[in-house]
Amino acid sequence: MRCTSPSVALALGVVLVTLVSQCYGQLSIGYYSDKCWGHNVEEIIFSAVKAEFVKDPTIVAGLIRLQFHDCIVRGCDASVLLDGPKSEKTAKPNSSLRGFNVVDAAKAAVEKVCPGVVSCADVLNMAARSAVFLAGGKWYYVETGRRDGVVSQVEEALANLPSENLPVRDAVHLFASRGLSKEDFVVLLGGHTVGFTHCEKFDHRLYNFHNTGKPDPRMHTGMLYALKKMCPKDGSGADNKVYFEYNPKKHYHFDNGYYKQLLVNQGKLEIDANIGRSPLTNSIVKKLAYSPDYFVNRFGSAMVNLGRVGVLTGNQGEIRRSCRAVNH
Ligand code: HEM
């Protein structure tokens, strides 16, 4: 692999950067530039995601979340993509993951022109970047060169995926244990600017906050009223979808609206509300709420940092032919 200096690559710009590689530790930008007979892997994946996005713009949230759920369990090794009776995707917190079909389509598109070369872990990271961009976020350079894992266990997903009620201090520790800073954590949670959650994930905040028999006293009154309607007390609406963003035009628009909502007590999940309140994270939330540019720029670098967690490289793992099954 040929590597070049970051300054040269940046000067070359987005098209030519895929012709030379920029090295970062074990991964590099443009890793596939000389491995697919001149085919531009990043462009192929972007086109495949775009084709799905045009049919269903909601997939952006699914893809961004998929990268997180892959990387936080066993590292970014595409273990979340594997099918199987006891694989990670069978864990309850993964039951609402979406976008597997989009990753399959992107992988199929690269396999067609460059078989057995591009890992599913890399396809997923590039697909998530494409999603951020298509939703109005900023394009960022994805490091590549990951290989795919061959293990995927439901117990590991259950043990490592954070609960929506995880205290901020514990969440910061969890991310730190993966090499991610407190700011990376708060910025990545900005993924909650797109997509939805379900009533069951937060309805204790509406009716029985921390066993008080009352709502979370600091929840925005208007939002409390609206959410109670969508999520009745008898639990009959447990599976109802509630968008993180109020404005329907922005349900899938990537901006810093999430942090603005947090500052007026309109976070949906307990973890959302808590990062707005905690002295550990409150100043970061304010910075992101007041500076839209800072958020869109910083989100890309946080995703790159997330994409470095526990990667397999060199002779480790394999390059899967189908993202849903290990090679035989
Ligand atoms: C402590 C950390 C986190 C917790 C506790 C958490 C929790 C959740 C929960 C409970 C949901 C809703 C699931 C459902 O109702 O079915 C959700 C959705 C989502 N999460 Fe997170 N999350 C965390 C971090 C992240 C990060 C780091 C990202 C992105 C990098 C992310 C991106 C998303 C997205 C995009 C959705 C919407 C998915 C969709 O519409 O399909 N989350 N998260």
CSV table of C-alpha atoms and ligand atoms in Angstrom, one decimal:
chain,number,residue,atom,x,y,z
A,1,MET,CA,0.0,0.0,0.0
A,2,ARG,CA,1.3,3.5,-0.9
A,3,CYS,CA,0.7,6.2,1.7
A,4,THR,CA,0.9,9.9,1.4
A,5,SER,CA,1.0,12.8,3.8
A,6,PRO,CA,-2.4,14.2,5.0
A,7,SER,CA,-1.6,17.7,3.7
A,8,VAL,CA,-1.0,16.3,0.2
A,9,ALA,CA,-4.1,14.2,0.2
A,10,LEU,CA,-6.3,17.0,1.4
A,11,ALA,CA,-5.0,19.2,-1.3
A,12,LEU,CA,-5.8,16.6,-3.9
A,13,GLY,CA,-9.4,16.7,-2.8
A,14,VAL,CA,-12.3,14.2,-2.5
A,15,VAL,CA,-12.0,12.5,-5.9
A,16,LEU,CA,-8.2,12.0,-6.1
A,17,VAL,CA,-7.9,11.1,-2.4
A,18,THR,CA,-9.1,7.6,-3.4
A,19,LEU,CA,-6.1,7.2,-5.7
A,20,VAL,CA,-3.5,7.4,-3.0
A,21,SER,CA,-3.6,6.1,0.6
A,22,GLN,CA,-3.2,8.1,3.8
A,23,CYS,CA,-2.2,6.0,6.7
A,24,TYR,CA,-3.6,6.2,10.2
A,25,GLY,CA,-2.3,3.4,12.5
A,26,GLN,CA,-3.6,0.2,11.1
A,27,LEU,CA,-6.2,1.8,8.8
A,28,SER,CA,-5.8,4.3,6.0
A,29,ILE,CA,-7.9,6.6,3.9
A,30,GLY,CA,-8.2,5.3,0.3
A,31,TYR,CA,-7.1,1.7,1.3
A,32,TYR,CA,-8.9,0.3,-1.7
A,33,SER,CA,-7.7,2.8,-4.2
A,34,ASP,CA,-5.2,0.4,-5.7
A,35,LYS,CA,-7.0,-2.9,-5.0
A,36,CYS,CA,-10.0,-2.9,-7.3
A,37,TRP,CA,-8.6,-2.3,-10.9
A,38,GLY,CA,-9.4,1.3,-10.9
A,39,HIS,CA,-13.0,1.0,-9.6
A,40,ASN,CA,-13.8,3.6,-7.0
A,41,VAL,CA,-15.2,1.6,-4.1
A,42,GLU,CA,-16.3,4.6,-2.1
A,43,GLU,CA,-18.3,5.9,-5.0
A,44,ILE,CA,-19.9,2.5,-5.7
A,45,ILE,CA,-21.0,2.2,-2.0
A,46,PHE,CA,-22.3,5.8,-2.0
A,47,SER,CA,-24.4,5.1,-5.2
A,48,ALA,CA,-25.8,1.9,-3.7
A,49,VAL,CA,-26.8,3.7,-0.5
A,50,LYS,CA,-28.2,6.6,-2.5
A,51,ALA,CA,-30.3,4.3,-4.6
A,52,GLU,CA,-31.9,2.9,-1.4
A,53,PHE,CA,-32.2,6.3,0.2
A,54,VAL,CA,-34.2,7.6,-2.8
A,55,LYS,CA,-36.7,4.9,-2.2
A,56,ASP,CA,-36.6,5.2,1.6
A,57,PRO,CA,-34.9,8.2,3.3
A,58,THR,CA,-35.5,6.7,6.7
A,59,ILE,CA,-32.6,4.2,6.2
A,60,VAL,CA,-30.1,6.9,7.2
A,61,ALA,CA,-30.9,6.5,10.8
A,62,GLY,CA,-30.7,2.7,10.5
A,63,LEU,CA,-27.2,2.8,9.0
A,64,ILE,CA,-25.7,5.3,11.5
A,65,ARG,CA,-27.0,3.2,14.4
A,66,LEU,CA,-25.7,0.0,12.8
A,67,GLN,CA,-22.2,1.3,12.8
A,68,PHE,CA,-22.5,2.2,16.5
A,69,HIS,CA,-24.0,-1.2,17.5
A,70,ASP,CA,-21.3,-3.0,15.5
A,71,CYS,CA,-18.3,-1.1,16.9
A,72,ILE,CA,-19.3,-1.1,20.5
A,73,VAL,CA,-19.6,-4.9,20.6
A,74,ARG,CA,-16.3,-6.7,19.7
A,75,GLY,CA,-15.1,-3.7,17.7
A,76,CYS,CA,-15.9,-2.7,14.1
A,77,ASP,CA,-15.8,-6.2,12.7
A,78,ALA,CA,-19.2,-6.5,11.1
A,79,SER,CA,-20.2,-9.0,13.8
A,80,VAL,CA,-23.6,-7.3,14.1
A,81,LEU,CA,-24.3,-8.2,10.4
A,82,LEU,CA,-24.0,-12.0,10.9
A,83,ASP,CA,-27.2,-14.1,10.8
A,84,GLY,CA,-27.6,-17.0,13.2
A,85,PRO,CA,-29.8,-18.3,16.0
A,86,LYS,CA,-27.6,-16.7,18.7
A,87,SER,CA,-25.8,-13.9,16.8
A,88,GLU,CA,-25.7,-10.3,18.1
A,89,LYS,CA,-28.6,-9.2,16.0
A,90,THR,CA,-30.9,-11.6,18.0
A,91,ALA,CA,-30.3,-9.5,21.2
A,92,LYS,CA,-33.4,-7.5,22.3
A,93,PRO,CA,-31.7,-4.1,22.0
A,94,ASN,CA,-30.8,-5.0,18.4
A,95,SER,CA,-34.3,-6.1,17.4
A,96,SER,CA,-35.1,-2.6,16.0
A,97,LEU,CA,-31.9,-2.3,14.0
A,98,ARG,CA,-32.5,-1.4,10.4
A,99,GLY,CA,-30.5,-1.1,7.2
A,100,PHE,CA,-29.1,-4.6,6.8
A,101,ASN,CA,-30.6,-4.8,3.3
A,102,VAL,CA,-28.8,-1.6,2.4
A,103,VAL,CA,-25.5,-3.0,3.5
A,104,ASP,CA,-26.2,-6.1,1.5
A,105,ALA,CA,-26.9,-4.0,-1.6
A,106,ALA,CA,-23.7,-2.0,-1.2
A,107,LYS,CA,-21.6,-5.1,-0.6
A,108,ALA,CA,-23.2,-6.8,-3.7
A,109,ALA,CA,-22.3,-3.8,-5.8
A,110,VAL,CA,-18.6,-3.9,-4.8
A,111,GLU,CA,-18.5,-7.7,-5.0
A,112,LYS,CA,-19.6,-7.4,-8.6
A,113,VAL,CA,-16.5,-5.5,-9.7
A,114,CYS,CA,-14.0,-6.4,-7.0
A,115,PRO,CA,-14.8,-9.8,-5.5
A,116,GLY,CA,-13.5,-10.9,-2.1
A,117,VAL,CA,-11.5,-7.7,-1.5
A,118,VAL,CA,-13.7,-5.2,0.4
A,119,SER,CA,-14.7,-6.1,4.0
A,120,CYS,CA,-18.2,-5.8,5.3
A,121,ALA,CA,-16.9,-3.8,8.2
A,122,ASP,CA,-15.6,-1.2,5.8
A,123,VAL,CA,-18.7,-1.3,3.7
A,124,LEU,CA,-20.7,-0.5,6.8
A,125,ASN,CA,-18.5,2.4,7.8
A,126,MET,CA,-18.7,3.8,4.3
A,127,ALA,CA,-22.4,3.3,4.1
A,128,ALA,CA,-22.9,5.1,7.4
A,129,ARG,CA,-20.9,8.0,6.1
A,130,SER,CA,-23.0,8.1,2.9
A,131,ALA,CA,-26.1,8.2,5.1
A,132,VAL,CA,-24.8,11.1,7.1
A,133,PHE,CA,-24.1,13.0,3.9
A,134,LEU,CA,-27.4,12.2,2.2
A,135,ALA,CA,-29.2,13.4,5.3
A,136,GLY,CA,-27.6,16.8,5.1
A,137,GLY,CA,-24.5,16.2,7.2
A,138,LYS,CA,-21.0,16.7,6.0
A,139,TRP,CA,-18.9,14.3,4.0
A,140,TYR,CA,-15.9,12.9,5.9
A,141,TYR,CA,-13.0,10.7,5.0
A,142,VAL,CA,-13.5,7.1,6.2
A,143,GLU,CA,-10.5,5.1,7.1
A,144,THR,CA,-10.5,1.6,5.6
A,145,GLY,CA,-8.6,-1.6,5.7
A,146,ARG,CA,-10.7,-3.4,8.4
A,147,ARG,CA,-11.3,-7.2,8.1
A,148,ASP,CA,-14.4,-9.1,9.2
A,149,GLY,CA,-14.8,-11.1,12.4
A,150,VAL,CA,-16.1,-14.6,12.5
A,151,VAL,CA,-17.7,-14.5,15.9
A,152,SER,CA,-21.1,-13.0,16.8
A,153,GLN,CA,-22.7,-13.8,20.1
A,154,VAL,CA,-26.0,-12.6,21.6
A,155,GLU,CA,-24.5,-12.6,25.1
A,156,GLU,CA,-21.8,-10.1,24.1
A,157,ALA,CA,-24.4,-7.8,22.6
A,158,LEU,CA,-26.5,-7.9,25.8
A,159,ALA,CA,-23.4,-7.3,27.9
A,160,ASN,CA,-22.0,-4.4,25.9
A,161,LEU,CA,-24.9,-2.4,24.4
A,162,PRO,CA,-25.8,0.6,26.6
A,163,SER,CA,-29.2,0.8,28.1
A,164,GLU,CA,-31.2,4.0,27.5
A,165,ASN,CA,-31.2,4.6,31.2
A,166,LEU,CA,-27.4,4.3,31.7
A,167,PRO,CA,-26.1,7.1,33.9
A,168,VAL,CA,-23.9,9.6,32.1
A,169,ARG,CA,-20.8,8.8,34.2
A,170,ASP,CA,-21.1,5.1,33.2
A,171,ALA,CA,-21.7,5.9,29.5
A,172,VAL,CA,-18.6,8.2,29.5
A,173,HIS,CA,-16.6,5.2,31.0
A,174,LEU,CA,-18.0,2.8,28.4
A,175,PHE,CA,-17.0,5.1,25.6
A,176,ALA,CA,-13.6,5.7,27.2
A,177,SER,CA,-13.0,2.0,27.5
A,178,ARG,CA,-13.3,2.0,23.6
A,179,GLY,CA,-10.8,4.8,23.3
A,180,LEU,CA,-13.5,7.5,22.8
A,181,SER,CA,-13.4,10.8,24.6
A,182,LYS,CA,-16.2,12.4,26.5
A,183,GLU,CA,-16.7,14.8,23.6
A,184,ASP,CA,-16.8,11.9,21.1
A,185,PHE,CA,-19.6,10.4,23.2
A,186,VAL,CA,-21.7,13.5,23.3
A,187,VAL,CA,-21.1,14.2,19.6
A,188,LEU,CA,-22.0,10.6,18.6
A,189,LEU,CA,-25.2,10.7,20.6
A,190,GLY,CA,-26.1,13.5,18.2
A,191,GLY,CA,-26.9,10.5,15.9
A,192,HIS,CA,-30.3,10.9,17.8
A,193,THR,CA,-31.0,13.9,15.6
A,194,VAL,CA,-32.4,11.4,13.1
A,195,GLY,CA,-34.8,8.5,13.4
A,196,PHE,CA,-37.1,7.3,16.1
A,197,THR,CA,-37.5,5.5,19.4
A,198,HIS,CA,-40.4,3.5,20.9
A,199,CYS,CA,-42.6,4.4,23.8
A,200,GLU,CA,-41.3,1.5,25.9
A,201,LYS,CA,-37.8,3.0,25.9
A,202,PHE,CA,-38.9,6.1,27.8
A,203,ASP,CA,-42.5,5.8,29.1
A,204,HIS,CA,-41.3,5.5,32.7
A,205,ARG,CA,-40.3,9.2,32.4
A,206,LEU,CA,-44.0,10.0,31.7
A,207,TYR,CA,-45.7,8.1,34.5
A,208,ASN,CA,-43.3,6.6,37.1
A,209,PHE,CA,-39.9,8.4,37.0
A,210,HIS,CA,-37.5,6.5,39.3
A,211,ASN,CA,-40.4,4.9,41.1
A,212,THR,CA,-41.9,8.3,42.2
A,213,GLY,CA,-45.3,7.5,40.6
A,214,LYS,CA,-44.9,10.9,38.8
A,215,PRO,CA,-43.4,12.1,35.6
A,216,ASP,CA,-39.8,13.3,35.3
A,217,PRO,CA,-40.2,16.8,36.9
A,218,ARG,CA,-37.8,18.4,34.5
A,219,MET,CA,-39.4,17.2,31.3
A,220,HIS,CA,-40.8,20.0,29.0
A,221,THR,CA,-44.5,20.3,29.9
A,222,GLY,CA,-45.8,20.5,26.4
A,223,MET,CA,-43.7,17.5,25.3
A,224,LEU,CA,-44.9,15.6,28.3
A,225,TYR,CA,-48.5,16.2,27.3
A,226,ALA,CA,-47.8,15.2,23.7
A,227,LEU,CA,-45.9,12.1,24.6
A,228,LYS,CA,-48.6,10.9,27.1
A,229,LYS,CA,-51.0,10.9,24.2
A,230,MET,CA,-48.7,8.9,22.0
A,231,CYS,CA,-47.7,6.5,24.8
A,232,PRO,CA,-50.8,5.7,27.0
A,233,LYS,CA,-50.2,4.7,30.6
A,234,ASP,CA,-51.7,1.2,30.1
A,235,GLY,CA,-48.7,0.3,27.9
A,236,SER,CA,-50.9,-0.3,24.9
A,237,GLY,CA,-48.7,2.0,22.8
A,238,ALA,CA,-45.3,0.4,23.9
A,239,ASP,CA,-44.4,-0.2,20.3
A,240,ASN,CA,-45.5,3.2,19.0
A,241,LYS,CA,-42.8,5.2,17.2
A,242,VAL,CA,-41.7,8.6,18.5
A,243,TYR,CA,-39.3,10.6,16.5
A,244,PHE,CA,-36.4,12.2,18.2
A,245,GLU,CA,-37.0,15.4,16.3
A,246,TYR,CA,-40.3,17.3,16.7
A,247,ASN,CA,-40.5,18.9,13.3
A,248,PRO,CA,-41.7,16.2,10.7
A,249,LYS,CA,-39.7,17.9,8.0
A,250,LYS,CA,-36.5,17.2,10.0
A,251,HIS,CA,-37.1,13.6,11.2
A,252,TYR,CA,-34.3,12.6,8.9
A,253,HIS,CA,-32.4,15.8,8.6
A,254,PHE,CA,-28.9,15.8,10.0
A,255,ASP,CA,-28.3,18.9,12.1
A,256,ASN,CA,-27.7,20.1,15.6
A,257,GLY,CA,-31.5,20.3,16.4
A,258,TYR,CA,-31.0,17.4,18.9
A,259,TYR,CA,-28.8,19.5,21.2
A,260,LYS,CA,-31.2,22.5,21.0
A,261,GLN,CA,-34.0,20.3,22.2
A,262,LEU,CA,-31.9,19.1,25.1
A,263,LEU,CA,-31.4,22.6,26.3
A,264,VAL,CA,-35.2,23.1,26.6
A,265,ASN,CA,-35.7,19.7,28.3
A,266,GLN,CA,-37.1,18.0,25.2
A,267,GLY,CA,-34.8,15.0,25.2
A,268,LYS,CA,-36.8,11.7,24.7
A,269,LEU,CA,-34.6,9.0,26.2
A,270,GLU,CA,-33.3,9.3,29.7
A,271,ILE,CA,-29.7,9.3,28.4
A,272,ASP,CA,-30.6,12.2,26.1
A,273,ALA,CA,-32.1,14.3,28.9
A,274,ASN,CA,-29.2,13.4,31.2
A,275,ILE,CA,-26.4,14.6,28.9
A,276,GLY,CA,-28.1,18.0,28.8
A,277,ARG,CA,-28.2,18.1,32.6
A,278,SER,CA,-25.0,16.4,33.8
A,279,PRO,CA,-22.2,18.7,34.8
A,280,LEU,CA,-19.9,16.2,33.0
A,281,THR,CA,-21.4,16.9,29.6
A,282,ASN,CA,-23.6,20.0,29.8
A,283,SER,CA,-21.0,22.4,28.5
A,284,ILE,CA,-20.4,20.2,25.4
A,285,VAL,CA,-24.1,20.0,24.7
A,286,LYS,CA,-24.3,23.8,24.9
A,287,LYS,CA,-21.3,24.2,22.5
A,288,LEU,CA,-23.0,21.8,20.0
A,289,ALA,CA,-26.4,23.5,20.3
A,290,TYR,CA,-25.0,27.0,19.7
A,291,SER,CA,-22.7,26.0,16.8
A,292,PRO,CA,-24.3,24.0,14.0
A,293,ASP,CA,-21.0,24.0,12.1
A,294,TYR,CA,-19.1,22.6,15.0
A,295,PHE,CA,-21.5,19.7,15.2
A,296,VAL,CA,-21.5,18.8,11.5
A,297,ASN,CA,-17.8,18.9,11.3
A,298,ARG,CA,-17.1,17.2,14.6
A,299,PHE,CA,-19.6,14.3,13.9
A,300,GLY,CA,-17.5,13.1,11.1
A,301,SER,CA,-14.3,12.9,13.2
A,302,ALA,CA,-16.3,11.2,16.0
A,303,MET,CA,-17.5,8.6,13.5
A,304,VAL,CA,-13.9,8.1,12.3
A,305,ASN,CA,-12.8,7.6,16.0
A,306,LEU,CA,-15.7,5.1,16.5
A,307,GLY,CA,-14.6,3.3,13.3
A,308,ARG,CA,-11.2,2.6,14.9
A,309,VAL,CA,-12.5,0.6,17.8
A,310,GLY,CA,-11.2,-2.9,18.0
A,311,VAL,CA,-10.5,-3.3,14.3
A,312,LEU,CA,-9.1,-6.5,12.7
A,313,THR,CA,-6.4,-5.9,10.2
A,314,GLY,CA,-3.5,-7.8,8.5
A,315,ASN,CA,-4.0,-11.5,8.8
A,316,GLN,CA,-6.8,-11.3,11.4
A,317,GLY,CA,-10.4,-12.3,10.5
A,318,GLU,CA,-11.4,-12.6,6.8
A,319,ILE,CA,-13.1,-10.7,4.0
A,320,ARG,CA,-16.6,-12.1,4.0
A,321,ARG,CA,-18.3,-12.7,0.7
A,322,SER,CA,-21.7,-12.3,2.2
A,323,CYS,CA,-22.1,-9.9,5.1
A,324,ARG,CA,-24.6,-12.3,6.7
A,325,ALA,CA,-22.4,-15.4,7.0
A,326,VAL,CA,-18.8,-16.3,7.6
A,327,ASN,CA,-16.9,-17.8,4.7
A,328,HIS,CA,-16.7,-21.6,4.6
B,1,HEM,C1,-25.2,5.5,25.5
B,1,HEM,C2,-25.4,5.5,24.2
B,1,HEM,C3,-26.7,5.2,23.5
B,1,HEM,C4,-27.9,4.7,24.0
B,1,HEM,C5,-28.2,4.4,25.4
B,1,HEM,C6,-28.8,4.7,22.8
B,1,HEM,C7,-30.1,4.2,22.8
B,1,HEM,C8,-30.9,4.2,21.8
B,1,HEM,C9,-32.3,3.8,21.8
B,1,HEM,C10,-33.0,3.2,23.0
B,1,HEM,C11,-32.8,4.0,20.6
B,1,HEM,C12,-34.2,3.6,20.1
B,1,HEM,C13,-34.4,2.2,19.9
B,1,HEM,C14,-35.8,1.7,19.7
B,1,HEM,O1,-36.7,2.4,20.3
B,1,HEM,O2,-36.1,0.7,19.1
B,1,HEM,C15,-31.8,4.5,19.7
B,1,HEM,C16,-32.0,4.9,18.4
B,1,HEM,C17,-31.0,5.4,17.6
B,1,HEM,N1,-29.7,5.6,18.0
B,1,HEM,FE1,-28.9,5.4,19.8
B,1,HEM,N2,-28.1,5.2,21.7
B,1,HEM,C18,-26.8,5.5,22.1
B,1,HEM,C19,-25.8,5.9,21.3
B,1,HEM,C20,-26.0,6.1,19.9
B,1,HEM,C21,-24.9,6.5,19.1
B,1,HEM,C22,-23.4,6.7,19.5
B,1,HEM,C23,-25.4,6.6,17.8
B,1,HEM,C24,-24.7,7.0,16.5
B,1,HEM,C25,-23.4,7.0,16.3
B,1,HEM,C26,-26.8,6.3,17.9
B,1,HEM,C27,-27.7,6.4,16.8
B,1,HEM,C28,-29.0,6.1,16.9
B,1,HEM,C29,-30.0,6.3,15.8
B,1,HEM,C30,-29.7,6.9,14.5
B,1,HEM,C31,-31.2,5.9,16.3
B,1,HEM,C32,-32.5,5.8,15.5
B,1,HEM,C33,-32.6,4.5,14.8
B,1,HEM,C34,-33.8,4.3,13.8
B,1,HEM,O3,-34.6,5.3,13.6
B,1,HEM,O4,-33.9,3.2,13.3
B,1,HEM,N3,-27.1,6.0,19.2
B,1,HEM,N4,-30.7,4.7,20.5
